Short mmCIF file of C-alpha atoms in Angstrom, two decimals:
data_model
loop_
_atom_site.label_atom_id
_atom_site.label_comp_id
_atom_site.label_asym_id
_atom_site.label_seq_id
_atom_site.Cartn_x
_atom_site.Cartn_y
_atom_site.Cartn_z
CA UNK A 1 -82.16 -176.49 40.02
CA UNK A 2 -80.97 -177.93 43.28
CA UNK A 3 -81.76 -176.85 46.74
CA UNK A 4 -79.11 -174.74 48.39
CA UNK A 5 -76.53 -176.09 50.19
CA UNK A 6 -73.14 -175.31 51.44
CA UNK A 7 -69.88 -177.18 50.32
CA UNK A 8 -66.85 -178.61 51.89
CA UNK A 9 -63.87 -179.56 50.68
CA UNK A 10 -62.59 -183.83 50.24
CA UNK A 11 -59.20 -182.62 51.07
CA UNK A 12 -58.10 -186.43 50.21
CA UNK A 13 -58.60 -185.46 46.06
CA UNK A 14 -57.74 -181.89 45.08
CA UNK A 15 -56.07 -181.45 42.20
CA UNK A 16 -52.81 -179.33 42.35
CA UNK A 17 -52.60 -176.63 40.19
CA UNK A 18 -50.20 -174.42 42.01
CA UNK A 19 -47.63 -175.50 39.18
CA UNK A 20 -49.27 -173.99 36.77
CA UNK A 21 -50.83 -177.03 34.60
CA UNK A 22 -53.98 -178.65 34.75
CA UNK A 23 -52.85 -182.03 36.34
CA UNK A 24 -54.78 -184.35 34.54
CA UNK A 25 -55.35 -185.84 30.99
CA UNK A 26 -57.03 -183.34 28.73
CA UNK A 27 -60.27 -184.84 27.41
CA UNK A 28 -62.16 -183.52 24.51
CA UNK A 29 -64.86 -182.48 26.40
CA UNK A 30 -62.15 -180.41 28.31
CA UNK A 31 -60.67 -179.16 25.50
CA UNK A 32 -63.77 -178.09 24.01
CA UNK A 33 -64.59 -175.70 26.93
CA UNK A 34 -61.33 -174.60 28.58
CA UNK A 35 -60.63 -173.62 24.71
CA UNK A 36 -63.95 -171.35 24.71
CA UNK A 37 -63.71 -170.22 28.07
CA UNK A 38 -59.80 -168.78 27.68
CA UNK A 39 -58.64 -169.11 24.10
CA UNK A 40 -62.54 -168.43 22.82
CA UNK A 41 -61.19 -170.59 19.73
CA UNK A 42 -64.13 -170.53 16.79
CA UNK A 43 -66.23 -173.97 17.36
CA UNK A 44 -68.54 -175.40 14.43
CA UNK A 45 -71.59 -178.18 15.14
CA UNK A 46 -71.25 -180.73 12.81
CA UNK A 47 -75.16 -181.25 13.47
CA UNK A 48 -78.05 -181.38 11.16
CA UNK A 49 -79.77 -178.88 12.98
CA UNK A 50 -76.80 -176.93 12.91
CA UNK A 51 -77.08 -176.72 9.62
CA UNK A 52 -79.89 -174.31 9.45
CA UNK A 53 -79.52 -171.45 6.77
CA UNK A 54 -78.72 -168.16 8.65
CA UNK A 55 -81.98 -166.71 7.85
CA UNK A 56 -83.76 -169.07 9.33
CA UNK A 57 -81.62 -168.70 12.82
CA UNK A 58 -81.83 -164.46 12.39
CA UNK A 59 -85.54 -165.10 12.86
CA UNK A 60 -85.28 -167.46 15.68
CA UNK A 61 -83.23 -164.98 17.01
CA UNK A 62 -85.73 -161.87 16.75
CA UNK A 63 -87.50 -162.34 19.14
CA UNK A 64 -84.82 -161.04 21.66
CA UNK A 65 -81.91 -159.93 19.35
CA UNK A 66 -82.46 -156.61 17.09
CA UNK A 67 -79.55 -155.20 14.96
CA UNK A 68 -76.92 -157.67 15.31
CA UNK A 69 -73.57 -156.45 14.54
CA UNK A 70 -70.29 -156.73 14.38
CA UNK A 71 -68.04 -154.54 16.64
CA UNK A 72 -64.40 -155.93 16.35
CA UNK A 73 -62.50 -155.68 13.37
CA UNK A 74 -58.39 -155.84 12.21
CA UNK A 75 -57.61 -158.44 14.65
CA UNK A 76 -56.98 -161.99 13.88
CA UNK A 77 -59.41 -162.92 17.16
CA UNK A 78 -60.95 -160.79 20.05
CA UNK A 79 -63.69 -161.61 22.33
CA UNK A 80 -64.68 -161.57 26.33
CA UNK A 81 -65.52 -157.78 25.81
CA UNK A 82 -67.48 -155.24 28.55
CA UNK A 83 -69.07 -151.97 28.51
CA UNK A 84 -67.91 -149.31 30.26
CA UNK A 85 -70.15 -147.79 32.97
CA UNK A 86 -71.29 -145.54 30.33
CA UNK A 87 -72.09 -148.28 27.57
CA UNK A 88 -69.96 -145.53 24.98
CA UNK A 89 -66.81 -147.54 25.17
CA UNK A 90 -66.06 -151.63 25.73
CA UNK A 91 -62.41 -153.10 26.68
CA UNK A 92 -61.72 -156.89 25.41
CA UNK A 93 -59.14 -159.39 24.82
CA UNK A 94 -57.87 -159.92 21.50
CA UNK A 95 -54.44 -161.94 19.54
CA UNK A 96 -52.35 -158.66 18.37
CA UNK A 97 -51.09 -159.17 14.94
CA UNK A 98 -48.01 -161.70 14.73
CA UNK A 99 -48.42 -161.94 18.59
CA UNK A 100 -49.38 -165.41 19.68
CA UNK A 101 -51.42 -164.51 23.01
CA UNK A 102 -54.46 -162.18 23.86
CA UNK A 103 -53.59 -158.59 24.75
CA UNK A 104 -56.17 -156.18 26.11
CA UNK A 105 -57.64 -153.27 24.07
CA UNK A 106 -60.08 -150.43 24.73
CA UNK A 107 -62.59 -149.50 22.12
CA UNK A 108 -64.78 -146.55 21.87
CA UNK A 109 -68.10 -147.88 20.18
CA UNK A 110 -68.31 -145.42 17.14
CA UNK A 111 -65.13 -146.02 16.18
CA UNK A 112 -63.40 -149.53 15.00
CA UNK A 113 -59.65 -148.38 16.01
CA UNK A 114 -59.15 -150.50 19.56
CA UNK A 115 -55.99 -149.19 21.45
CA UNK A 116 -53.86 -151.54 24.07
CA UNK A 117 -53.61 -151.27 27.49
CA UNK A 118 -51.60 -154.51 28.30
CA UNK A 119 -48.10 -154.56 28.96
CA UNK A 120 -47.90 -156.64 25.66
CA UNK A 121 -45.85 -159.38 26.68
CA UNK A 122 -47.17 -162.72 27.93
CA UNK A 123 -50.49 -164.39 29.08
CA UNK A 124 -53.20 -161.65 29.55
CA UNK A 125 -57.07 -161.97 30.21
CA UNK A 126 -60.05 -160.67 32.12
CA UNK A 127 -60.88 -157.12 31.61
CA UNK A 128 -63.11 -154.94 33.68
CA UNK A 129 -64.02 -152.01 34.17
CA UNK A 130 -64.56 -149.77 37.98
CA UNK A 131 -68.21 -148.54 38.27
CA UNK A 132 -66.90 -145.39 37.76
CA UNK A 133 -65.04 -146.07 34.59
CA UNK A 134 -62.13 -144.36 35.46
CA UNK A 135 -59.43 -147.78 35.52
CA UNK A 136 -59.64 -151.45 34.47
CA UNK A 137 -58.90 -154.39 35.95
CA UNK A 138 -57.21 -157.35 34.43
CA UNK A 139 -54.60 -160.16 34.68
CA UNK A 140 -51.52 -160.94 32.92
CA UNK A 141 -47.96 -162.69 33.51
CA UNK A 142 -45.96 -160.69 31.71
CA UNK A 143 -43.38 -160.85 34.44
CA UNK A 144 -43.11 -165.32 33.85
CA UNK A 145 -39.12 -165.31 33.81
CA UNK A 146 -40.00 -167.64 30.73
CA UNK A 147 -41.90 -165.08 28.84
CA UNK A 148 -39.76 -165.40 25.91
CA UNK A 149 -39.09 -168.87 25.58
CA UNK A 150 -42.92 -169.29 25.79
CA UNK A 151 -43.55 -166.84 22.89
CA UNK A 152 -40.88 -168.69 20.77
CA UNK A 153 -42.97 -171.61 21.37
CA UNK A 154 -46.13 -170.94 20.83
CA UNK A 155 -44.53 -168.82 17.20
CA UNK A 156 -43.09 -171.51 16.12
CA UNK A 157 -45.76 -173.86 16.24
CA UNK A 158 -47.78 -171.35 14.52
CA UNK A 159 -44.84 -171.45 12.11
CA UNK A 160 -45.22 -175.02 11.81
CA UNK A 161 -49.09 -174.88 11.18
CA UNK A 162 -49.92 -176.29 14.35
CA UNK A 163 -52.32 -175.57 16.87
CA UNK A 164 -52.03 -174.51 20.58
CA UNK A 165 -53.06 -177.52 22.59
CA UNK A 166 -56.77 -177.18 23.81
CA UNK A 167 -55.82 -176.36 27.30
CA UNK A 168 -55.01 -173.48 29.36
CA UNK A 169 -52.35 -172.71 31.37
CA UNK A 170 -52.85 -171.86 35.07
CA UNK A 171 -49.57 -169.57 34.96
CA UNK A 172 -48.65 -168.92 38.63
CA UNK A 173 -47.15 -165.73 36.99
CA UNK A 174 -50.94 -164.57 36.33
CA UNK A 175 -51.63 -161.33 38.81
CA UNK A 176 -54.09 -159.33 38.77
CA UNK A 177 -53.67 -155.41 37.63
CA UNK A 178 -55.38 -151.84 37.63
CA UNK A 179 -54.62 -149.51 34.81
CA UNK A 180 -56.24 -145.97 34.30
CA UNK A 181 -58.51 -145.98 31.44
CA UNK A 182 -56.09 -144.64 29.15
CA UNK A 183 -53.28 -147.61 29.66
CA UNK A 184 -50.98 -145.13 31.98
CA UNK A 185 -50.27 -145.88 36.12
CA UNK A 186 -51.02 -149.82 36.47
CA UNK A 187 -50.73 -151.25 39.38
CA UNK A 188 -50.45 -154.19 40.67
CA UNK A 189 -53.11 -155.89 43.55
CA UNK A 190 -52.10 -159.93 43.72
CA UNK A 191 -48.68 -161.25 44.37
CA UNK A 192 -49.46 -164.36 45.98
CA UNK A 193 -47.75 -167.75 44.58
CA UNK A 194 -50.40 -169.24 41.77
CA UNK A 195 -52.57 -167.82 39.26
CA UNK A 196 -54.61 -164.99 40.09
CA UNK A 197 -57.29 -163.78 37.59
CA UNK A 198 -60.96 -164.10 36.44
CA UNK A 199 -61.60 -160.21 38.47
CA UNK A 200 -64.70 -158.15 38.32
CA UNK A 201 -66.11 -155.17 40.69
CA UNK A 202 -68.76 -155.12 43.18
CA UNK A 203 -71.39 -152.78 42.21
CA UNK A 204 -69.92 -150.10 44.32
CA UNK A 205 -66.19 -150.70 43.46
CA UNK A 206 -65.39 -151.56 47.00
CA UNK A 207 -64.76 -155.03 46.16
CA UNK A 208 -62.81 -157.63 43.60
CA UNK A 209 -63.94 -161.05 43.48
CA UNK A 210 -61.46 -163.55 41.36
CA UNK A 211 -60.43 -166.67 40.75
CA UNK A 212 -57.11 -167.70 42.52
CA UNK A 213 -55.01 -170.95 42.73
CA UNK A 214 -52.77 -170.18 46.16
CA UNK A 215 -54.58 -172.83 47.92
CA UNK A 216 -53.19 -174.93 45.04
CA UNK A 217 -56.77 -175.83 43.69
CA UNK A 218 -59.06 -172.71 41.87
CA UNK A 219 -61.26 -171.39 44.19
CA UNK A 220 -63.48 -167.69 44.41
CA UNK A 221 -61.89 -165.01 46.70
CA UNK A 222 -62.68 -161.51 47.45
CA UNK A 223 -60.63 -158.84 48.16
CA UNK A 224 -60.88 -154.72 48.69
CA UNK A 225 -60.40 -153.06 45.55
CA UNK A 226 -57.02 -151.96 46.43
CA UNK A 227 -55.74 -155.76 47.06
CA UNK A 228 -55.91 -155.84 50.86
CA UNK A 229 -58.17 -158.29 53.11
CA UNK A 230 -58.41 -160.92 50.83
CA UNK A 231 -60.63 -163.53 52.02
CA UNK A 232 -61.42 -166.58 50.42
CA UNK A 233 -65.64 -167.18 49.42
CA UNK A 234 -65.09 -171.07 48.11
CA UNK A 235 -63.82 -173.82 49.26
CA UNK A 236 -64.60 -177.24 47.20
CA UNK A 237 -62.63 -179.49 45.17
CA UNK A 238 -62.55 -178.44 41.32
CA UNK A 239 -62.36 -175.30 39.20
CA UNK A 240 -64.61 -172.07 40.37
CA UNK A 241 -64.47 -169.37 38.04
CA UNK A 242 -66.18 -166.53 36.01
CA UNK A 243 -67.42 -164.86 39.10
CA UNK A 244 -69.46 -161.92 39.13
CA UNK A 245 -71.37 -159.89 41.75
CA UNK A 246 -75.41 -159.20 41.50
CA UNK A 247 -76.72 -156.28 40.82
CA UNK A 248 -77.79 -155.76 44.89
CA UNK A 249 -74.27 -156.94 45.99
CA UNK A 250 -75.64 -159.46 47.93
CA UNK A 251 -74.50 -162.67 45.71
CA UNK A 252 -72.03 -163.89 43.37
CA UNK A 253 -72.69 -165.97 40.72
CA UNK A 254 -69.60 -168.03 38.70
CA UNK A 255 -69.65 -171.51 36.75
CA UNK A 256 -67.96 -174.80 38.57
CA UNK A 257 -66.96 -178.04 37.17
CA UNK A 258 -66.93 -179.59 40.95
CA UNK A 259 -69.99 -182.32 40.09
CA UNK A 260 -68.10 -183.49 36.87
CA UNK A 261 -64.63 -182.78 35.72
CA UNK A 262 -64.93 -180.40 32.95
CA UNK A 263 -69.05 -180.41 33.14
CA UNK A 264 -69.29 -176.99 34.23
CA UNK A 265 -72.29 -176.08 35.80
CA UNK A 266 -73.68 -172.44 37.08
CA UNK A 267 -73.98 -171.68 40.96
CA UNK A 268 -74.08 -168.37 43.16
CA UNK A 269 -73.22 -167.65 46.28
CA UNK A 270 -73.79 -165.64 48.92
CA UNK A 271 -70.79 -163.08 49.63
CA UNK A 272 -70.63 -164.21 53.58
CA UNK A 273 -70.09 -167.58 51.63
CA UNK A 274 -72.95 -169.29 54.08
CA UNK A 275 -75.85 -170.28 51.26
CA UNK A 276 -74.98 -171.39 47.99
CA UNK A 277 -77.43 -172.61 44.97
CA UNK A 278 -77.03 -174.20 42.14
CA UNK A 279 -78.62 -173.11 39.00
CA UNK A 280 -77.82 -175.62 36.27
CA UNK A 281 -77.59 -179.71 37.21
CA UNK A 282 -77.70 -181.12 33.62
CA UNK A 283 -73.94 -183.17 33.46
CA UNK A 284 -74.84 -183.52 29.23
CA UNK A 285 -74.32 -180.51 29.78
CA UNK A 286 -71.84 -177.58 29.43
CA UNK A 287 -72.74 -174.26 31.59
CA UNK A 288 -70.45 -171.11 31.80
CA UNK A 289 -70.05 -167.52 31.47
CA UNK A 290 -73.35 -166.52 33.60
CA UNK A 291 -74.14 -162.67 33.30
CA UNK A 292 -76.53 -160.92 35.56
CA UNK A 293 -79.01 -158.43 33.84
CA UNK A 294 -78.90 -155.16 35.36
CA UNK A 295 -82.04 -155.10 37.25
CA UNK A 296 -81.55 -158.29 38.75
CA UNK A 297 -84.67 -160.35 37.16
CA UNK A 298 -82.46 -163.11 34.99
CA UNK A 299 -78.79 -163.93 34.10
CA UNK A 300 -77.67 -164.95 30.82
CA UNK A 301 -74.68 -167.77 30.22
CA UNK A 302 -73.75 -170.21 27.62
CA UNK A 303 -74.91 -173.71 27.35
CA UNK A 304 -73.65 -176.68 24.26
CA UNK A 305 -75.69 -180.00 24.74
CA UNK A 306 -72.72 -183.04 24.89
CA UNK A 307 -75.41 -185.52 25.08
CA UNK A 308 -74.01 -186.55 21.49
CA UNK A 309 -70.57 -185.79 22.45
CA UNK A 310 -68.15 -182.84 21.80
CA UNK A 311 -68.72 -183.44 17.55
CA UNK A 312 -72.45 -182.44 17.72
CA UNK A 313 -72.19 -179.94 20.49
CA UNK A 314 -72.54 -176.15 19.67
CA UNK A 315 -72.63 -173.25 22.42
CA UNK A 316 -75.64 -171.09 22.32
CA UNK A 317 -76.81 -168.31 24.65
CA UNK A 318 -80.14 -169.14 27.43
CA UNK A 319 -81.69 -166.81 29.61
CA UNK A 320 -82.79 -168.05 33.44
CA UNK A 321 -85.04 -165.82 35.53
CA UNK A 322 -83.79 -165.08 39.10
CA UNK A 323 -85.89 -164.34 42.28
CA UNK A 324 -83.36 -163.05 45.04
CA UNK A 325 -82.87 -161.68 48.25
CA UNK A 326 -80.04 -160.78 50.62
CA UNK A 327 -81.01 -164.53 51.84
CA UNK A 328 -82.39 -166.55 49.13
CA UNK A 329 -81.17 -167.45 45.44
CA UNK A 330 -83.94 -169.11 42.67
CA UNK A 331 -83.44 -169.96 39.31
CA UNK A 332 -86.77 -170.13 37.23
CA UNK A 333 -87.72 -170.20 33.93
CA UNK A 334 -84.75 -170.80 31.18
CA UNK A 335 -85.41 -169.76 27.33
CA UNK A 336 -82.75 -170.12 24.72
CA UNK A 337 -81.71 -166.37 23.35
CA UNK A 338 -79.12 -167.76 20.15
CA UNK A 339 -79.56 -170.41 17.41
CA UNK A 340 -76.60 -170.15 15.14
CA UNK A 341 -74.47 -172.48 13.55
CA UNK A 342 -71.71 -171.03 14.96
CA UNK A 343 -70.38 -170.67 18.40
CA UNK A 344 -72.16 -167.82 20.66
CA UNK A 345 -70.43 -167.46 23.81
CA UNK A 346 -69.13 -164.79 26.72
CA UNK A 347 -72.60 -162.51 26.61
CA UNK A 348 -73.00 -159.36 29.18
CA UNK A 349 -74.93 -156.87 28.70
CA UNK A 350 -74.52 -153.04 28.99
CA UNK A 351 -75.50 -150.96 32.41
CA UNK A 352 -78.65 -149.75 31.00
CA UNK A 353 -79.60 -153.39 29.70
CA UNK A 354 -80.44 -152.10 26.54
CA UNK A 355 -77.80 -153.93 25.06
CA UNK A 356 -76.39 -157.45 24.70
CA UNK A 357 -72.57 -158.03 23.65
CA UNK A 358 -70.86 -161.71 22.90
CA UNK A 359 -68.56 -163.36 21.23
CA UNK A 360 -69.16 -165.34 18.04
CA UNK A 361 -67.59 -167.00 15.01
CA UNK A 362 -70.28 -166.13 12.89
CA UNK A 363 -68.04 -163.92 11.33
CA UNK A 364 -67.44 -164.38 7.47
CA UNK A 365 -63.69 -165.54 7.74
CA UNK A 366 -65.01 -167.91 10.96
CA UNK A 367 -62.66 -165.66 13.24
CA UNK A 368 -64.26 -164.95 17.18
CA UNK A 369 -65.10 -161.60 16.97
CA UNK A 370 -66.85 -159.75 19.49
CA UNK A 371 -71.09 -158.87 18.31
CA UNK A 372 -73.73 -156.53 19.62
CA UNK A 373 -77.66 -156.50 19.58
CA UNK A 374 -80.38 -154.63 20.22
CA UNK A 375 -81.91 -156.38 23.75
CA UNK A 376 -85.46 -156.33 23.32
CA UNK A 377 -86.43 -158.23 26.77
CA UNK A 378 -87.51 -156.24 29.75
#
């Protein structure tokens, strides 16, 4: 952990990515976590300890995990799922059958029939549900102009046996929408030029804090929840995303790769943007997807050791104990939650905190699917 500290912008070395593209050569460590992050592609270690039988990483696991299942089923990948303010229903992103990009779908927990709530056409990510669970937020481009000629791509490569490049896409299409529950009345709150996307709720459902690209680099901004007074929280060279509001309001905490190109590391921020810490400082390192437990006492995120490079890397989940205050931000103690041989990634956990949900390819086919345990930490 650093000491906190408040950033400024170089403006003599942003990187543009009002077009849409990441402007820069895609290296593997990039590819390795943009992939995770927004495609949530299935990653094996090729890693001696890796190689541990399942058993032997169930009872590793124990110790915080109880009853872990799998919740997704019938679709060829899903994952990046939340619980609705009841913790009876989540809503997650999953590839549609013979569709080549991720579509969002509302689940009820007892059942395994998911139904869509997307506009099924184009680029589509980051659900969330209001506090009250009546609508969900999310952000897709269905309205590119190029929709189609971008779906005939990306089908006929799959045609071909290929693979989607490692990389995603800052569409400038991407907007950010509000649907009722049931997929009826959306509406849409961004129409600025750039991508728009990455929301989630304040704890009172006043407020949206995203991840935007109209000041043609990504930065955090926060908005009212009906798309007016947007304001922007961060201003520093390099990607800010994943951001999500504590449990008190008082804070947001999201994942940066502004040390190290494609390093990400985990920071939070106050949300008058005037102190901000930063949590994880490890650049052998990849940090993302921080979660806050609801009472406040420790986040959870994912973490892969490149040390050895991308080959021997493998994403597992770590907990980090948090003392806050409306004016102060520590990160403590860190303890590693997941020891798979297959990728863990994307955890939250459900209002009551009696539950953790993530994604994982510990499925038998190897597809991302999204899991649930037991939490057994206070």
């Amino acid at each position: 952990m650093v000491a906190p500290r408040v950033h400024t912008r170089s403006m003599g070395n942003r990187r543009n990515f009002r077009s849409g593209k990441i402007g820069r050569t895609v290296s593997p460590v990039a590819m390795a976590w943009i992939a995770l992050i927004l495609t949530v592609l299935p990653l094996q270690a090729d890693d001696p300890a890796a190689g541990r039988p399942e058993q032997a990483a169930a009872q590793q696991e124990a110790e915080f995990l109880g009853d872990v299942r799998q919740v997704t089923f019938g679709l060829p990948r899903a994952g990046e799922g939340y619980f609705s303010p009841d913790g009876e229903t989540i809503v997650f992103q999953a590839y549609p059958v013979g569709y080549p990009f991720y579509q969002i779908y509302v689940q009820p927990l007892d059942e395994r029939v998911p139904f869509r709530i997307s506009p099924g056409r184009g680029r589509t990510t980051c659900a969330y549900f209001t506090p009250d669970g009546d609508r969900i937020l999310f952000a897709s481009a269905h309205t590119n102009p190029d929709v189609e000629q971008i779906e005939a791509e990306a089908r006929q490569l799959a045609a071909e046996g290929g693979r989607r490049r490692y990389q995603w896409d800052f569409d400038p299409h991407m907007d950010i929408y509000v649907v009722n529950a049931d997929g009826t009345g959306m509406k849409q709150l961004t129409d600025a030029p750039g991508y728009d996307a990455e929301g989630s709720y304040s704890p009172d459902g006043s407020q949206i804090v995203f991840t935007s690209t109209r000041d043609g680099d990504p930065d955090l901004y926060i908005m009212n929840a009906d798309g007016s007074n947007v304001r922007q929280l961060t201003d520093v060279d390099g990607y800010d995303g994943g951001p999500f509001f504590s449990p008190d309001g008082n804070w947001v905490i999201f994942r940066s790769d502004r040390q190290q190109e494609h390093m990400l590391q985990i920071f939070a921020i106050s949300t008058d943007g005037k102190t901000e810490v930063q949590l994880t400082d490890d650049l052998n390192t990849v940090n993302w997807a921080p979660y806050f437990h609801p009472s406040g006492k420790y986040i959870v995120w994912t973490r892969a050791d490149y040390s050895r490079g991308p080959r021997f890397a493998n994403f597992d989940l770590y907990t980090m104990d948090i003392e806050s205050d409306e004016k102060t931000f520590r990160g403590g103690k860190t303890q590693r939650i997941t020891f798979h041989e297959k990728a863990d990634v994307l955890p939250v956990f459900s209002p009551d905190g009696s539950k953790l949900m993530w994604t994982s390819s510990r499925t038998e086919d190897g597809s991302s699917q999204l899991w649930i345990a037991d939490w057994l930490r206070d």
